[in-house]
Short mmCIF file of C-alpha atoms in Angstrom, two decimals:
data_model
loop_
_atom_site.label_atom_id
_atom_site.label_comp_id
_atom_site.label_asym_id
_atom_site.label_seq_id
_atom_site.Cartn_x
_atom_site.Cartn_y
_atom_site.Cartn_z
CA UNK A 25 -2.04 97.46 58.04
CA UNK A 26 -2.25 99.40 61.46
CA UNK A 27 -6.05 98.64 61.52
CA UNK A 28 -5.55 94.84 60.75
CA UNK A 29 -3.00 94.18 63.05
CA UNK A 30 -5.34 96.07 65.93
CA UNK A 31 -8.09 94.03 64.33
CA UNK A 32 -6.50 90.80 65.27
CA UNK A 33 -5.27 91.76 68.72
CA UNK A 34 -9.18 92.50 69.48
CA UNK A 35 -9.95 89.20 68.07
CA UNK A 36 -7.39 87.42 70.28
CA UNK A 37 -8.21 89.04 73.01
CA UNK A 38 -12.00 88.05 72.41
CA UNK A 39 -10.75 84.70 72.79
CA UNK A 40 -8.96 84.86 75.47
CA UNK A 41 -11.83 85.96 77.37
CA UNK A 42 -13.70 83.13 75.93
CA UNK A 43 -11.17 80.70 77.56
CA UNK A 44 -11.19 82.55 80.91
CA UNK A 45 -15.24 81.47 81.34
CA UNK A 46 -14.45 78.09 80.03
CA UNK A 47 -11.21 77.14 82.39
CA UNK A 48 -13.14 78.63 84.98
CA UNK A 49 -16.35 76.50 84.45
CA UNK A 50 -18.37 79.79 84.07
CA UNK A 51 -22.19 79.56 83.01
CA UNK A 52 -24.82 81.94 81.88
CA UNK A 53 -25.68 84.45 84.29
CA UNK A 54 -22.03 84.12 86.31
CA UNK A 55 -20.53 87.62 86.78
CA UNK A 56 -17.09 87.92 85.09
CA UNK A 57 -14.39 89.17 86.57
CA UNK A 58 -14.14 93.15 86.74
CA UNK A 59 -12.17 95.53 84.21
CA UNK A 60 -9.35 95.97 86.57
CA UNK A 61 -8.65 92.20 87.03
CA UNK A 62 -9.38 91.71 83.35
CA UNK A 63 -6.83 94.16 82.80
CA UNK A 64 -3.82 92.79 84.87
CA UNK A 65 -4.87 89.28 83.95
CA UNK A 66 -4.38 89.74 80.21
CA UNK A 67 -1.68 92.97 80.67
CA UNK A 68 -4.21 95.14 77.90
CA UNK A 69 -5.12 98.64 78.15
CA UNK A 70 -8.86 99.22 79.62
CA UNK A 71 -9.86 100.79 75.89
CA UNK A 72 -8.71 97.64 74.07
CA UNK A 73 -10.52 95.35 76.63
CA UNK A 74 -14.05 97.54 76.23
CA UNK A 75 -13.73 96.89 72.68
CA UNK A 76 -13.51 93.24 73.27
CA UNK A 77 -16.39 93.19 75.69
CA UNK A 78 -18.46 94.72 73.66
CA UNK A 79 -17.66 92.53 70.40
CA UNK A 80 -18.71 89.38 73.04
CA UNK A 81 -21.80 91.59 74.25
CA UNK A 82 -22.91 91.83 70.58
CA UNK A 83 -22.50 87.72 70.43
CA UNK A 84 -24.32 87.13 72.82
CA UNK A 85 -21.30 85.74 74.63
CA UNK A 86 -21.42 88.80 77.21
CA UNK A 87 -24.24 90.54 79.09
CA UNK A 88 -23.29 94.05 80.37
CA UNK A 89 -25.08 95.87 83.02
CA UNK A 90 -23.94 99.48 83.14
CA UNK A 91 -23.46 100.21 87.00
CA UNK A 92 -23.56 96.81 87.76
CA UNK A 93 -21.03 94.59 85.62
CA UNK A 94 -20.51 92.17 83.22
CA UNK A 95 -22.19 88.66 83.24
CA UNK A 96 -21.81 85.61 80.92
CA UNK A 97 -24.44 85.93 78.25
CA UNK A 98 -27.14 82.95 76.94
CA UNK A 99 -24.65 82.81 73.47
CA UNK A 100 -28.07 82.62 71.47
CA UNK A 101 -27.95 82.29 67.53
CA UNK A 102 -29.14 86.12 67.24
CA UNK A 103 -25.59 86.68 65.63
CA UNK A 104 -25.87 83.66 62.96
CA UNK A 105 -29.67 84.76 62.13
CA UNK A 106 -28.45 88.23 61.48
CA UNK A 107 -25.19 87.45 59.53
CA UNK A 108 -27.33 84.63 57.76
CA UNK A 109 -29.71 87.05 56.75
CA UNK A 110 -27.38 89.38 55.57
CA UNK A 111 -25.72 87.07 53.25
CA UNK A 112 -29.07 85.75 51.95
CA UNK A 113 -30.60 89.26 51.14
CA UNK A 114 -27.11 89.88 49.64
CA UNK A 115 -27.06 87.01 47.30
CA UNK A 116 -30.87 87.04 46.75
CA UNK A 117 -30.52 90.53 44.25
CA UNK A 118 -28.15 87.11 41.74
CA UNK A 119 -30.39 83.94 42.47
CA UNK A 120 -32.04 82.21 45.11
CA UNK A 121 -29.19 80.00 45.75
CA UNK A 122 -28.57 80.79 49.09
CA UNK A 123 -31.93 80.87 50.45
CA UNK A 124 -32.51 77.03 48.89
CA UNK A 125 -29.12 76.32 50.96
CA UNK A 126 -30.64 77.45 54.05
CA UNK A 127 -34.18 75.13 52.77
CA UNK A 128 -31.64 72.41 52.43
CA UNK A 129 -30.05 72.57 55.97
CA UNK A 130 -33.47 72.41 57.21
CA UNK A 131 -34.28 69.67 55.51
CA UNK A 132 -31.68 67.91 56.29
CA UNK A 133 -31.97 68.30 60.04
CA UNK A 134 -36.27 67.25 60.27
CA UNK A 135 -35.54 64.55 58.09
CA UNK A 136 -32.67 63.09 60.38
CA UNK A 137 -34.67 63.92 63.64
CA UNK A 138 -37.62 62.33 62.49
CA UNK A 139 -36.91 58.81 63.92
CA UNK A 140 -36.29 60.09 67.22
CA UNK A 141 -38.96 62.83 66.96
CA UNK A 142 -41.95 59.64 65.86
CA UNK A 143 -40.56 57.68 68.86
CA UNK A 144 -40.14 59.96 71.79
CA UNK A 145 -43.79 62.00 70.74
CA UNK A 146 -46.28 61.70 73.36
CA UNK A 147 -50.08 61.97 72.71
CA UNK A 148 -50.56 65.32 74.13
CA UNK A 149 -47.89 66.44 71.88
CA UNK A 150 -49.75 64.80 68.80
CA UNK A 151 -52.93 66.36 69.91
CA UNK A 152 -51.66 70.07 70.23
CA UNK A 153 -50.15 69.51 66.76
CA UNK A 154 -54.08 68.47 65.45
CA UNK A 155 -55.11 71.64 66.92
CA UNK A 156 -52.48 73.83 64.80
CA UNK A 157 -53.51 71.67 62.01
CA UNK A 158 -56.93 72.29 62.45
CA UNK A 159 -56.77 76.17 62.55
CA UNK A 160 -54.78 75.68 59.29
CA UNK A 161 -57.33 73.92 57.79
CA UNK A 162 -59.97 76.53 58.88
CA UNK A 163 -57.94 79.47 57.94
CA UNK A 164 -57.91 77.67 54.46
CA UNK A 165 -61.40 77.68 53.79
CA UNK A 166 -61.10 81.25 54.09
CA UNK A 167 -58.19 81.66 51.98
CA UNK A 168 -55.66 82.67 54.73
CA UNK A 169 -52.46 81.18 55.29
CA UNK A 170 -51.39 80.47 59.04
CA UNK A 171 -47.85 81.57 59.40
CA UNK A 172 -47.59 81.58 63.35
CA UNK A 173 -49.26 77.73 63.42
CA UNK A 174 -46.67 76.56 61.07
CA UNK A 175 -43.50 77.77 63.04
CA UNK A 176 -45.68 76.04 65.78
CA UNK A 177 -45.84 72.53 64.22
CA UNK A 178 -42.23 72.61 63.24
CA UNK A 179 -40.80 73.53 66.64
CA UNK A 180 -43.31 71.09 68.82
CA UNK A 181 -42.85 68.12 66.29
CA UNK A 182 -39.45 68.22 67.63
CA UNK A 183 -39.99 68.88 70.85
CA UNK A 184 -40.05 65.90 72.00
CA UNK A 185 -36.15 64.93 70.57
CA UNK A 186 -35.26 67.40 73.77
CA UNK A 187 -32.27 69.19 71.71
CA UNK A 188 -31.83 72.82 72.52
CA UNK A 189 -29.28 73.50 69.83
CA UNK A 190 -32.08 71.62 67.20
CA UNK A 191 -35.06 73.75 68.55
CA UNK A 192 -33.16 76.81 68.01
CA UNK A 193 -31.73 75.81 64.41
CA UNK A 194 -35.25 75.13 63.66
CA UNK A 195 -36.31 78.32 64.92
CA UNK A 196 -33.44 80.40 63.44
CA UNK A 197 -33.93 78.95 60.16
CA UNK A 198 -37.62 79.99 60.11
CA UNK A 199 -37.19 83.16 61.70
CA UNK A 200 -34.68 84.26 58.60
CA UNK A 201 -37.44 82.69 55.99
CA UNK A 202 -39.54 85.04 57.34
CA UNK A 203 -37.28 87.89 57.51
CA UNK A 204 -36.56 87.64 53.87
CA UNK A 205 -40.21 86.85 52.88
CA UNK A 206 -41.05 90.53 51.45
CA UNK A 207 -37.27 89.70 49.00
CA UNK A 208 -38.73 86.34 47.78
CA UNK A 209 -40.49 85.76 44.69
CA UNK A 210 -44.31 85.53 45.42
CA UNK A 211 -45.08 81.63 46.29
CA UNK A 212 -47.68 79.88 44.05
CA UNK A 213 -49.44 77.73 46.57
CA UNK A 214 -52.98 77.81 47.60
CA UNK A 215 -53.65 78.13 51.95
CA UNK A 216 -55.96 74.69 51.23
CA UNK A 217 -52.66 72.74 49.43
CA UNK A 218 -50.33 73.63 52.27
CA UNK A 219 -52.78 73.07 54.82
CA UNK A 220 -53.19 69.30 53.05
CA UNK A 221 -49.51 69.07 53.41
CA UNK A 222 -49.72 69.70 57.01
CA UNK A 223 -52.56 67.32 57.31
CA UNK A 224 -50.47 64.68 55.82
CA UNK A 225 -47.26 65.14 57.86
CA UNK A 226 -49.47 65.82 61.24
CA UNK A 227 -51.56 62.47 60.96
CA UNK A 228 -48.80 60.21 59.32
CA UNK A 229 -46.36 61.66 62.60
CA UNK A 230 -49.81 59.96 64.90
CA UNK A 231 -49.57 57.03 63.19
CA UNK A 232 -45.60 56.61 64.08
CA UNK A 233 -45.25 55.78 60.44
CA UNK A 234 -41.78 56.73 60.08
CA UNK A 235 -41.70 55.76 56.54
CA UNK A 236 -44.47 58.29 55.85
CA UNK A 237 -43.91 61.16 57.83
CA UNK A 238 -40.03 61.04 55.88
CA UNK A 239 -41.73 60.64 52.80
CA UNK A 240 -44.10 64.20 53.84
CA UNK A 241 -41.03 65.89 54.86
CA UNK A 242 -38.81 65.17 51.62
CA UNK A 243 -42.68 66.61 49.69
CA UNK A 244 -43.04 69.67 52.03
CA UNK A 245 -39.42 70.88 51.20
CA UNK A 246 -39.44 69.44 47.03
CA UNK A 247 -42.24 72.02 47.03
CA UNK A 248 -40.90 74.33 48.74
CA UNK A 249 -38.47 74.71 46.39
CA UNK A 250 -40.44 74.42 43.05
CA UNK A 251 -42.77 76.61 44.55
CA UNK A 252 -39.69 79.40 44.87
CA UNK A 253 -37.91 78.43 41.63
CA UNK A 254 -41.81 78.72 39.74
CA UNK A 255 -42.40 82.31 41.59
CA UNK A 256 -39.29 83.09 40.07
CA UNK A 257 -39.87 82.35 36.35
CA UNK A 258 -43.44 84.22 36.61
CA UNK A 259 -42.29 87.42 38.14
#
């Protein structure tokens, strides 16, 4: 009960501090106050308030410099793609429920984008994403896939929407994939099919055919999960 009840203050003192750099209009990089003033501000002892710094530092919330002091941090989504890891390698050893979920949010957010992606796109854009498409295609004859050029063509087809939060979704999303590739059941797709796949989606998203590109990304994700849910059965 002891260890609960210490667990909470810690947690409301996290939040306090959280409050502190909002009410004071605080941005990444601003130095927070130091220990001492932290101390008298929230009337804590200077153990409880290092545990609460460093629970913010390992959000991302807080920055420490030993020496120097303690800045606002660049609150990334390190902490979610760790803890969403976690809980899909956890779940993984029952069924690949929870890695589909994370296919599904995903989905979900390229499909919705998509309008705004297909209209704000400029042709340099287009053109750098028939480049990745190209090495693809090339890798393919030699029967490689091209994981680096895909996380490429999902981040800049978005680029253009000019949503931080999206671009790192996208990229925390692909980063766990990845992360939990060596867990997954082995996927049953040629390099020259996804590569077509990629050739679809690239060359419908030049065309500004917004019906099409949709259309590719509600195929690219259906296969992504058959191709799972087949690997499964064959293993």
């Amino acid at each position: 009960m002891e260890k609960l009840t210490k667990k909470a203050a810690s947690l409301a003192l996290q939040e306090k501090i959280k409050e502190l750099i909002i009410k004071r209009k605080m941005k990444s990089g601003d130095l927070m106050p130091t220990e001492n003033e932290l101390i008298d501000l929230f009337g804590v002892s200077r153990s409880s308030l290092r545990e609460a710094i460093k629970s913010l530092e390992a959000l991302h919330i807080l920055d420490i410099h030993h020496g120097i002091g303690t800045f606002v941090g660049t609150s990334s989504l390190v902490p979610m793609i760790r803890g969403l890891t976690f809980y899909a390698q956890l779940h993984l050893q029952d069924n690949l429920k929870s890695i589909i979920d994370i296919l599904d949010v995903r989905e979900i957010l390229q499909y919705g984008f998509a309008p705004i992606a297909v209209q704000k796109i400029n042709s340099q854009e287009v053109q750098q994403l028939q480049q990745l498409v190209h090495i693809l295609e090339d890798n393919a004859q030699q029967g490689l896939f091209s994981i680096k050029e895909e996380h490429q063509i999902h981040l800049l087809m978005y680029q253009s929407v000019q949503n931080h939060l999206l671009t790192q979704y996208l990229d925390a999303f692909w980063q766990i994939y990845q992360q939990l590739d060596g867990e997954l059941p082995k996927i049953l797709i040629s390099p020259t099919a996804l590569a077509m796949q990629y050739r679809e989606l690239i060359d419908a998203v030049e065309a500004r055919d917004l019906e099409r590109v949709q259309r590719a990304i509600l195929y690219y994700f259906q296969a992504m999960r058959q191709r799972l849910t087949q690997g499964k059965d064959n293993e």
